[in-house]
Coordinates of C-alpha atoms in Angstrom, one line a residue:
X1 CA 5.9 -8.1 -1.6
X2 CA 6.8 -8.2 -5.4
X3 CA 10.6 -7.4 -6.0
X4 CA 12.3 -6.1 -9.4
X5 CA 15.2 -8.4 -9.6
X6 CA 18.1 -6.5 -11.3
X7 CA 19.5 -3.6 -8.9
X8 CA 17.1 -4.5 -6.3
X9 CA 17.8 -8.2 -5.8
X10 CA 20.9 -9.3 -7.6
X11 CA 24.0 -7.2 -8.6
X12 CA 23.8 -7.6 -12.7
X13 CA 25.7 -5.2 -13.4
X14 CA 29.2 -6.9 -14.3
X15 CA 27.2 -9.9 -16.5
X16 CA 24.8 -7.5 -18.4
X17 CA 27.9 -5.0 -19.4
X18 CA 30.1 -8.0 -20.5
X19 CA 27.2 -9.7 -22.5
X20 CA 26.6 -6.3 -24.3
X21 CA 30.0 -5.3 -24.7
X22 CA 30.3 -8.8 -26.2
X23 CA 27.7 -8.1 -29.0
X24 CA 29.1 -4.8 -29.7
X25 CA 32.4 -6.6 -30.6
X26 CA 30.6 -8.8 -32.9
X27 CA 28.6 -6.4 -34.7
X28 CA 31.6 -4.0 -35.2
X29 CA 30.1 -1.1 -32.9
X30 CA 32.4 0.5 -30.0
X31 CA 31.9 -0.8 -26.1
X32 CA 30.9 1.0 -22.9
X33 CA 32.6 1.0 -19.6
X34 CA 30.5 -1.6 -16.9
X35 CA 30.2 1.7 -14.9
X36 CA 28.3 3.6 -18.0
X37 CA 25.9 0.4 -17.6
X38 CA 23.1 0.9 -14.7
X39 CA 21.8 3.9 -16.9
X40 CA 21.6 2.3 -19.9
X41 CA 19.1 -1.1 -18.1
X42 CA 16.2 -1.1 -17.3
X43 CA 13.6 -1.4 -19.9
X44 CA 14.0 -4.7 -21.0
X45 CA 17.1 -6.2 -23.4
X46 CA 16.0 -4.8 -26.4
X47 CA 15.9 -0.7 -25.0
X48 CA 19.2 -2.0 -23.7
X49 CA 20.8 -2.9 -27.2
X50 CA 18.5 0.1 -28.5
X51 CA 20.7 2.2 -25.9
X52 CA 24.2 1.2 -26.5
X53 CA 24.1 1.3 -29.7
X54 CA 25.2 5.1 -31.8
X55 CA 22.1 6.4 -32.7
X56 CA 22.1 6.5 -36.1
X57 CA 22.3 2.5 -35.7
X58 CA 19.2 1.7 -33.9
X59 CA 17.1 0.4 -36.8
X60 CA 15.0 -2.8 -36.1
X61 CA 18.4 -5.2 -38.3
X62 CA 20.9 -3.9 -36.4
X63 CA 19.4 -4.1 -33.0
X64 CA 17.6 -8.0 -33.9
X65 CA 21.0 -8.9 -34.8
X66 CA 23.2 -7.4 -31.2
X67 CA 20.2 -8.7 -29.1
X68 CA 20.6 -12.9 -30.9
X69 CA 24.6 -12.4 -30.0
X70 CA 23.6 -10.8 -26.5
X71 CA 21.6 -13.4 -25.5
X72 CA 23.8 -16.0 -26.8
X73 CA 26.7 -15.0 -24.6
X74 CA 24.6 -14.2 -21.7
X75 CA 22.9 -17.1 -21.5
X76 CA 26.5 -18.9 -21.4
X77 CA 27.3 -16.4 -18.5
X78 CA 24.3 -15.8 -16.4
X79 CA 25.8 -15.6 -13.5
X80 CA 29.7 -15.2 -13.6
X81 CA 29.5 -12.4 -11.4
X82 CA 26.1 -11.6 -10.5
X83 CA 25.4 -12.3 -6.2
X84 CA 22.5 -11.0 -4.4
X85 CA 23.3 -8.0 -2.3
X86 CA 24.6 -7.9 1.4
X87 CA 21.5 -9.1 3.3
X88 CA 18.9 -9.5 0.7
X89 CA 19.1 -13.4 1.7
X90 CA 18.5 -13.1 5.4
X91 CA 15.8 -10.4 4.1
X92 CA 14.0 -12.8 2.1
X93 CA 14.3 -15.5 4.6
X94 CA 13.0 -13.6 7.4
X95 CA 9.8 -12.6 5.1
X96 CA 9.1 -15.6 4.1
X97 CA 9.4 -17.3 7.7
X98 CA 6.8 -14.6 8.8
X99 CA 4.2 -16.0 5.6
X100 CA 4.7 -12.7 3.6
X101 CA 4.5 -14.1 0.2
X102 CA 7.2 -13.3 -2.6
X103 CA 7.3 -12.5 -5.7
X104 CA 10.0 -11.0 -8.7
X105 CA 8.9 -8.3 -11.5
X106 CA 11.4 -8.2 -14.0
X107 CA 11.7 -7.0 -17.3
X108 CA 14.3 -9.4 -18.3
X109 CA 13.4 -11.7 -20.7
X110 CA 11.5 -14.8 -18.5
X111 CA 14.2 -17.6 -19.1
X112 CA 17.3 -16.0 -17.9
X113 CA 14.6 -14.5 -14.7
X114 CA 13.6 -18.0 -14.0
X115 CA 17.2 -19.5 -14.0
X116 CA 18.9 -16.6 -11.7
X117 CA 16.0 -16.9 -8.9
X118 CA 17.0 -20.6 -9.0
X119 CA 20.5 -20.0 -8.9
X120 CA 20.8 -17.2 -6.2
X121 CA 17.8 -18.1 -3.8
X122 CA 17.1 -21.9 -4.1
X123 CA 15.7 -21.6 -0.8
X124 CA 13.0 -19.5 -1.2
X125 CA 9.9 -20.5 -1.9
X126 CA 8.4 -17.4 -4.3
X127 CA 4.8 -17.5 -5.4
X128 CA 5.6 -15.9 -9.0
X129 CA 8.9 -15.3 -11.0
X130 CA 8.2 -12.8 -13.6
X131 CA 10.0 -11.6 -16.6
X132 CA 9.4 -10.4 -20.2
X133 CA 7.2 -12.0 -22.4
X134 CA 6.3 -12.1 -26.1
X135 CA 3.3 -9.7 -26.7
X136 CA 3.3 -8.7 -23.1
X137 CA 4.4 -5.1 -22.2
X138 CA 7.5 -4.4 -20.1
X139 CA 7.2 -2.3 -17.0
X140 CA 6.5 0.7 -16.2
X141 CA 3.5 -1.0 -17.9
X142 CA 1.4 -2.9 -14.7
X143 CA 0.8 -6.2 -16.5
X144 CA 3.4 -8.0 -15.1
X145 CA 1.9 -6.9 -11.3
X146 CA -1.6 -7.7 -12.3
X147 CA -0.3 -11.0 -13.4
X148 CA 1.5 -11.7 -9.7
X149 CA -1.5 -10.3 -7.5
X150 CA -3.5 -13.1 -9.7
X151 CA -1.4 -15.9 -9.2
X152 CA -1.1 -14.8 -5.1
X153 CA -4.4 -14.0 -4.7
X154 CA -3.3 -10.6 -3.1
X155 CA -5.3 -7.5 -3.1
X156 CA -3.6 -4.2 -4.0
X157 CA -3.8 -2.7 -0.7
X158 CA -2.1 -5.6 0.9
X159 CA 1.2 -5.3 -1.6
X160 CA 4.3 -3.9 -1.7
X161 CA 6.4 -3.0 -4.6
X162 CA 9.8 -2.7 -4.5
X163 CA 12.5 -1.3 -6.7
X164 CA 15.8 0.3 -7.5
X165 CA 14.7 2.9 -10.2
X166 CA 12.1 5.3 -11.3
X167 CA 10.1 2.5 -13.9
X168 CA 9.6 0.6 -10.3
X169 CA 7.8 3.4 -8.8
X170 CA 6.1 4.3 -12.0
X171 CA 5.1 0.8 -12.7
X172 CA 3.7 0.1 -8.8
X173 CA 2.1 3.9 -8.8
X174 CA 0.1 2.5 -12.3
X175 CA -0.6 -0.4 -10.7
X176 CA -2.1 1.6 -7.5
X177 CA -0.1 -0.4 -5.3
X178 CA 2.6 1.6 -2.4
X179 CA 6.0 2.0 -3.4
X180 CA 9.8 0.8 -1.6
X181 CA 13.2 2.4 -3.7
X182 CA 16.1 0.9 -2.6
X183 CA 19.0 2.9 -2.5
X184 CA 21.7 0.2 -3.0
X185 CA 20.9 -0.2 -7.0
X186 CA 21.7 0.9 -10.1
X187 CA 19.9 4.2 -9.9
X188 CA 20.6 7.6 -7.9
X189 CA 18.0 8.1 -5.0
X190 CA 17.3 11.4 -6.7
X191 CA 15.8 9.4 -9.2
X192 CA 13.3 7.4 -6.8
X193 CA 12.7 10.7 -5.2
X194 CA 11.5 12.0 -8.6
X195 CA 9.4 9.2 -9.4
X196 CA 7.7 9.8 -5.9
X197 CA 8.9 6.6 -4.0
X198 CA 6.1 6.7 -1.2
X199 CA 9.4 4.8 0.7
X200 CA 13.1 5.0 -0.1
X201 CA 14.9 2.7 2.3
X202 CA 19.0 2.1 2.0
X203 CA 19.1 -1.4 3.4
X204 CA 17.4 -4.6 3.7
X205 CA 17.0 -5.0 7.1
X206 CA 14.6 -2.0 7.2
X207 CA 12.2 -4.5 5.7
X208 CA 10.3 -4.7 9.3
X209 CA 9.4 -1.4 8.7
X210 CA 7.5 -1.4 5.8
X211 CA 5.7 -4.6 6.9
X212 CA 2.3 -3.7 5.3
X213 CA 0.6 -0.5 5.9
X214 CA -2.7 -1.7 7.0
X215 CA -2.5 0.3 10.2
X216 CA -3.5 3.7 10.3
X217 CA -0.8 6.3 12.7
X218 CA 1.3 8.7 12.2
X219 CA 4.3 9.1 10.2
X220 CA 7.4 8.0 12.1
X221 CA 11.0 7.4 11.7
X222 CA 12.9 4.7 13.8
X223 CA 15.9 3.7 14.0
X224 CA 19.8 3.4 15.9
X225 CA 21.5 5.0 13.6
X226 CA 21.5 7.3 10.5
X227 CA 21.9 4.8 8.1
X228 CA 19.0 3.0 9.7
X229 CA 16.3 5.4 9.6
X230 CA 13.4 4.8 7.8
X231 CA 9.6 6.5 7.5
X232 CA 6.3 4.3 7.7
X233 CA 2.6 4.5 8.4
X234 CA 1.7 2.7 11.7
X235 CA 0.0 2.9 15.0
X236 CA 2.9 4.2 17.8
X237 CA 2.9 1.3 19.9
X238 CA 2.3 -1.6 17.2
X239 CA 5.8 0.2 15.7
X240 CA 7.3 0.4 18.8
X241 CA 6.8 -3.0 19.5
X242 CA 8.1 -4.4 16.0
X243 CA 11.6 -1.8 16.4
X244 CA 12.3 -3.0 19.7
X245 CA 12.0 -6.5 18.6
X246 CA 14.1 -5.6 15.7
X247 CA 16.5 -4.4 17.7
X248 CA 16.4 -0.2 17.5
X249 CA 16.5 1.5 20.1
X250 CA 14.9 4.6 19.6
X251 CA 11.5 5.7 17.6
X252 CA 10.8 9.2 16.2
X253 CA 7.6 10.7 16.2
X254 CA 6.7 13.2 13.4
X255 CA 4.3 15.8 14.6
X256 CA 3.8 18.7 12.3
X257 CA 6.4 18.0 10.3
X258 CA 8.7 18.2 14.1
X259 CA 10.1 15.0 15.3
X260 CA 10.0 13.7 19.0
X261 CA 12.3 11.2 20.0
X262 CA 11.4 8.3 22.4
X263 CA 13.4 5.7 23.7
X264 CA 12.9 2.0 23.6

């Protein structure tokens, strides 16, 4: 399973305003609120100083010179207020006790990657840590998946992709590899939904259920509640078996589009 980091992961949010909000200050040009933020990231630092900067002050100078004082502050506050979401830890934990292998997409540049994985989950063992690279192209480009499947010796039909915005399912639909949006991140779920998620789960314990999708069956919805609902493609009593182990206790067959409810 490969992860985007920021929004997906970690809660950035707080750190990446403040560090651009710093460099703003520096180079004269007005701030943003932290809540104006999570549509502005994304695409890399550089789009990001592209982005909060006016627009008739985006030239290759000005945006050099906010992304040397950006870096600068954030790499002196990587983590002031950056945590992994609720669960993500006993998420990862679980995966990794089970053998799936790990891995993180980013397209922040590779350093600051490389020193949050080590700061937020220094007990998980993750086959490749990912970020942005000089000459390499940032996602929705697939590079940076290519580059993980190599290093895990994964095939494509044995991966997951998962993500909090619209460049995560483009980046894992050009990469030919199935889709998870997250709906706790920085990005609406309409956006997920128009960037055809093939999954759209809203938290991280529904991980069980997108455990890979080697089995054929139908399309199903389990759950014991609302909130924990969630589609996938598996055999009925393989599924069955995993939700009542996970502790649901109901499963929902989809049958011409008309669900059937069975208990557990």
């Amino acid at each position: 399973m490969i992860f985007d980091l920021d929004g997906t992961l970690l809660n950035t949010i707080e750190d990446l305003g403040q560090a651009a909000n710093h460099a703003l200050q520096q180079n004269d040009y007005p701030t943003h609120s932290i809540a104006s933020y999570p549509f502005f990231v994304g695409n890399g630092v550089r789009k990001l100083m592209e982005r909060v900067l006016p627009e008739n002050s985006r030239d290759a100078q000005t945006v050099d010179a906010l992304l040397k004082d950006f870096k600068a502050y954030y790499d002196e506050h990587l983590h002031d207020y950056s945590k992994p979401y609720q669960g993500i830890v006993e998420m990862l934990e679980e995966l990794s006790d089970k053998g799936v292998k790990l891995a993180v997409a980013s397209n922040k540049y590779y350093e600051a990657v490389q020193r949050l994985i080590a700061y937020a989950f220094p007990g998980i063992d993750f086959v490749a840590v990912e970020g942005q690279k000089e000459g390499v192209n940032v996602k929705p480009d697939p590079s940076i998946v290519f580059n993980i499947l190599a290093q895990a010796h994964v095939e494509k039909a044995d991966t997951l992709y998962v993500g909090d915005s619209g460049v995560d399912m483009e980046t894992a639909r050009r990469a030919c590899v199935d889709s998870v949006g997250v709906s706790w991140g920085f990005r609406p779920v309409k956006e997920l939904t128009e960037y055809r998620a093939d999954t759209i789960i809203n938290s991280p314990d529904q991980w069980i259920l997108r455990e890979f999708k080697r089995m054929g069956g139908e399309r199903i919805s389990i759950g014991s509640d609302a909130h924990r609902a969630a589609d996938l493609g598996r055999g009925m009593t393989e599924c069955a078996d995993w939700a009542r182990q996970a502790g649901f206790d109901h499963v929902t067959l989809f049958r011409n589009r008309q669900p059937v409810q069975v208990s557990l």
